[in-house]
Short mmCIF file of N, CA and C in Angstrom, two decimals:
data_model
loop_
_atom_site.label_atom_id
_atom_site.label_comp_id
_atom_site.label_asym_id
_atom_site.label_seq_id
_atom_site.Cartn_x
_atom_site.Cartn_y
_atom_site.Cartn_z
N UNK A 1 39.73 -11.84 -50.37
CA UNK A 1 39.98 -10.69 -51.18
C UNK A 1 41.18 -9.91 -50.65
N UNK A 2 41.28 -9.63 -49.03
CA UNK A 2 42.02 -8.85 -48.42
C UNK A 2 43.59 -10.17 -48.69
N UNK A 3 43.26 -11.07 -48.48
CA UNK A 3 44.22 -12.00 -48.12
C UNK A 3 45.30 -12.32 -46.64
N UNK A 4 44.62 -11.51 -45.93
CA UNK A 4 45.04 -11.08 -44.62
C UNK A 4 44.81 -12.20 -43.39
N UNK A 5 46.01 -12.64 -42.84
CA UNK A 5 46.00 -13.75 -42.27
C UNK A 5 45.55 -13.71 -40.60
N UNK A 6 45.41 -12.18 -40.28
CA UNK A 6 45.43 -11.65 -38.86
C UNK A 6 44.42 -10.57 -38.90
N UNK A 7 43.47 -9.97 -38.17
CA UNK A 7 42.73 -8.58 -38.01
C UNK A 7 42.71 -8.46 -36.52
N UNK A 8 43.15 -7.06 -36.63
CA UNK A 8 43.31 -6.54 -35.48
C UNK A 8 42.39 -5.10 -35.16
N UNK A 9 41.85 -4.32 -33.95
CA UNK A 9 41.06 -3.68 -33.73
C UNK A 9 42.05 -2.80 -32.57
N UNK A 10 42.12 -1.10 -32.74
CA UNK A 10 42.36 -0.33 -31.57
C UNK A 10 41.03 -0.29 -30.81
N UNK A 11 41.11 0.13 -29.23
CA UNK A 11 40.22 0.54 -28.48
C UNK A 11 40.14 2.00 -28.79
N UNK A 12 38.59 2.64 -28.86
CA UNK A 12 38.49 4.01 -28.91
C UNK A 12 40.14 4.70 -28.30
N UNK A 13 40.16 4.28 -27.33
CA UNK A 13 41.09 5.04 -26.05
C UNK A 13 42.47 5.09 -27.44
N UNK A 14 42.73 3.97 -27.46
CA UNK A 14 44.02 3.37 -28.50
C UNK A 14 43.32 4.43 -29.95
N UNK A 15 42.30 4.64 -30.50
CA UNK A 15 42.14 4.96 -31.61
C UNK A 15 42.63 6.63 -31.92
N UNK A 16 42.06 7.66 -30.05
CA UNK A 16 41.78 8.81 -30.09
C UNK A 16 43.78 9.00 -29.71
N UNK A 17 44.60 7.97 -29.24
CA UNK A 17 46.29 8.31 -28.98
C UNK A 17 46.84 8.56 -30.44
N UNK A 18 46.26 7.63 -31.06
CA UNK A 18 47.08 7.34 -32.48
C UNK A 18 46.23 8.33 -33.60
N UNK A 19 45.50 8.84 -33.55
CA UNK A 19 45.33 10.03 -34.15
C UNK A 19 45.63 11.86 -33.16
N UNK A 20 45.61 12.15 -31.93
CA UNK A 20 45.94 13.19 -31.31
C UNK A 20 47.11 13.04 -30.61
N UNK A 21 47.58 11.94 -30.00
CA UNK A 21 48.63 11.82 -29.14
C UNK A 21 48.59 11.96 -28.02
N UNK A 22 47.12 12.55 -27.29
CA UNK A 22 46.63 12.26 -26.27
C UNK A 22 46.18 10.95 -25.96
N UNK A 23 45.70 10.64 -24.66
CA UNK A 23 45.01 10.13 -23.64
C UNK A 23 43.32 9.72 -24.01
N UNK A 24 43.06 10.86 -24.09
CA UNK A 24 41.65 11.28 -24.15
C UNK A 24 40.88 11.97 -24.89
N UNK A 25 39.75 12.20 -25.53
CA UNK A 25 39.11 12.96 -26.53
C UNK A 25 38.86 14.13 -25.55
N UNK A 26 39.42 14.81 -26.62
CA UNK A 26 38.84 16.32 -26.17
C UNK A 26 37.56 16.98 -26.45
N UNK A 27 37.31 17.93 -25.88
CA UNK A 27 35.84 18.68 -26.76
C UNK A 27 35.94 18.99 -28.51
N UNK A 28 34.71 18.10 -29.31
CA UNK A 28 34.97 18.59 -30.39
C UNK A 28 34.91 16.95 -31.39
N UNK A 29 35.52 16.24 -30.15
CA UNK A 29 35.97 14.95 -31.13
C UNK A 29 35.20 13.91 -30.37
N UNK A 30 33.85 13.70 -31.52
CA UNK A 30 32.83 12.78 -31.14
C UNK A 30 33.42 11.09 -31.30
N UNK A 31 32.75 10.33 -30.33
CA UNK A 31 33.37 8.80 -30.74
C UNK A 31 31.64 8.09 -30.88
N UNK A 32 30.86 9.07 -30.51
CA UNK A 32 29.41 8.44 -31.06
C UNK A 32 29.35 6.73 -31.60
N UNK A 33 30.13 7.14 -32.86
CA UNK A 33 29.73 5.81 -33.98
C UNK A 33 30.66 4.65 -33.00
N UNK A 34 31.36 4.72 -32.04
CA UNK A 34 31.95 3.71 -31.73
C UNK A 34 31.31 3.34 -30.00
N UNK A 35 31.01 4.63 -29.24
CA UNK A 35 30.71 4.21 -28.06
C UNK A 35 29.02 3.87 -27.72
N UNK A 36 28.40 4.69 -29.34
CA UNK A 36 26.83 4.89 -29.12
C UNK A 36 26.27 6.03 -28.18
N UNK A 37 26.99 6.66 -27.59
CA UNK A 37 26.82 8.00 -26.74
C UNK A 37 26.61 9.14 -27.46
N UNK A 38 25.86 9.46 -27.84
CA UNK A 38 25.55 10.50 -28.77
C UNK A 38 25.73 11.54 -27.93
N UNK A 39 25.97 12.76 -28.41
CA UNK A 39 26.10 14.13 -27.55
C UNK A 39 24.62 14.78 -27.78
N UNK A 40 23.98 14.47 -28.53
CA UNK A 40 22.47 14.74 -28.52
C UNK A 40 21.38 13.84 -27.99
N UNK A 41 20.48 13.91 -27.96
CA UNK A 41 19.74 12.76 -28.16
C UNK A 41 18.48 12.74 -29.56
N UNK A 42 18.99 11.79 -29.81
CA UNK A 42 18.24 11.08 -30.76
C UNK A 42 17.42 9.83 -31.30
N UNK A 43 16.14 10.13 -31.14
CA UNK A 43 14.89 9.02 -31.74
C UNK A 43 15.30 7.86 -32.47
N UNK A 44 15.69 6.87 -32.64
CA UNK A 44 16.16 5.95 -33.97
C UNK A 44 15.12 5.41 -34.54
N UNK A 45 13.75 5.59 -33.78
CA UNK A 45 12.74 5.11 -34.66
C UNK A 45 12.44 5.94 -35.66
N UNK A 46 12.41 7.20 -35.70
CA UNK A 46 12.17 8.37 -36.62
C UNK A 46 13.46 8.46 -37.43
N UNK A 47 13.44 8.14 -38.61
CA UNK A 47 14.63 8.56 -39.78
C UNK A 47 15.48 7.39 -39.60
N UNK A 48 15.76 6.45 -39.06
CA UNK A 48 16.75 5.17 -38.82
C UNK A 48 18.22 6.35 -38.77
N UNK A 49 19.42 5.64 -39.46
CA UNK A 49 20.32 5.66 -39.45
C UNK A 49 20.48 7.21 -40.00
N UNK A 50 19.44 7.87 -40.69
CA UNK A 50 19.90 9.57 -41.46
C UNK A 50 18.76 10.14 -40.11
N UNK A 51 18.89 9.79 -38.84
CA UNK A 51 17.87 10.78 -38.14
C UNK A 51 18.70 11.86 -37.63
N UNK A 52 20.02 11.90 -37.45
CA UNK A 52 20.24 13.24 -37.10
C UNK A 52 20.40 14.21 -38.27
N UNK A 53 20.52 13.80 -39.48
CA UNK A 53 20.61 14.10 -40.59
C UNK A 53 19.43 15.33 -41.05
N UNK A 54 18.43 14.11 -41.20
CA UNK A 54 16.88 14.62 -41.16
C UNK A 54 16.67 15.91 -39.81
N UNK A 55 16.86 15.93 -38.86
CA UNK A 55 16.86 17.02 -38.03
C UNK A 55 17.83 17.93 -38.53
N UNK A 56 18.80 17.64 -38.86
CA UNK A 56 19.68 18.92 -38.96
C UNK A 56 19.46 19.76 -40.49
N UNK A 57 18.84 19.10 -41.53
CA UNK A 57 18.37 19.84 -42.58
C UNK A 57 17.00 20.11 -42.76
N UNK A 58 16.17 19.54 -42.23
CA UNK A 58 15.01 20.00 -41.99
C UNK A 58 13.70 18.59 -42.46
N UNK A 59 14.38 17.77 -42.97
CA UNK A 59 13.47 16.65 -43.70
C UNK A 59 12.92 15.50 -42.35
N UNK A 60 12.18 15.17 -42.63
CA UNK A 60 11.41 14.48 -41.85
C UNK A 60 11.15 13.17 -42.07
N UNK A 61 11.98 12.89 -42.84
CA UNK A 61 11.67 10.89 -43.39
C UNK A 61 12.30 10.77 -44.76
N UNK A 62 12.83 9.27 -44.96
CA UNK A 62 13.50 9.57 -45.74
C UNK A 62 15.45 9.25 -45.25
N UNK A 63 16.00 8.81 -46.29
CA UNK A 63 17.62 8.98 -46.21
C UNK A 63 17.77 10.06 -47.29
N UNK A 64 19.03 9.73 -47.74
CA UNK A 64 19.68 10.74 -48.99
C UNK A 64 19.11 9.82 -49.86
#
């Protein structure tokens, strides 16, 4: 579909230069979805993939 003969991947490190121009993530700029380090902690058995979701609006099971 893409027709793309090559795929290529930045490292977080490479991802957070080429969008800030820094080095390093600063406070503010989560890489969660890429390192799995959540700045909270969170259950994944409760709510799967919408559990911080579900905590942060008040629902308890369930996605959107």
């Amino acid at each position: 579909m893409v027709e793309a003969d090559s795929l290529g991947y930045l490292s977080p490190e490479g991802m957070v230069h080429a969008i800030t121009g820094q080095r390093a993530a600063g406070p503010g700029f989560c890489l969660a979805c890429f390192s799995g380090a959540y700045p909270v902690d969170i259950d994944c058995e409760q709510g799967g993939k919408y559990a911080f979701e579900n905590l942060t609006s008040g629902r308890t099971s369930g996605g959107k």
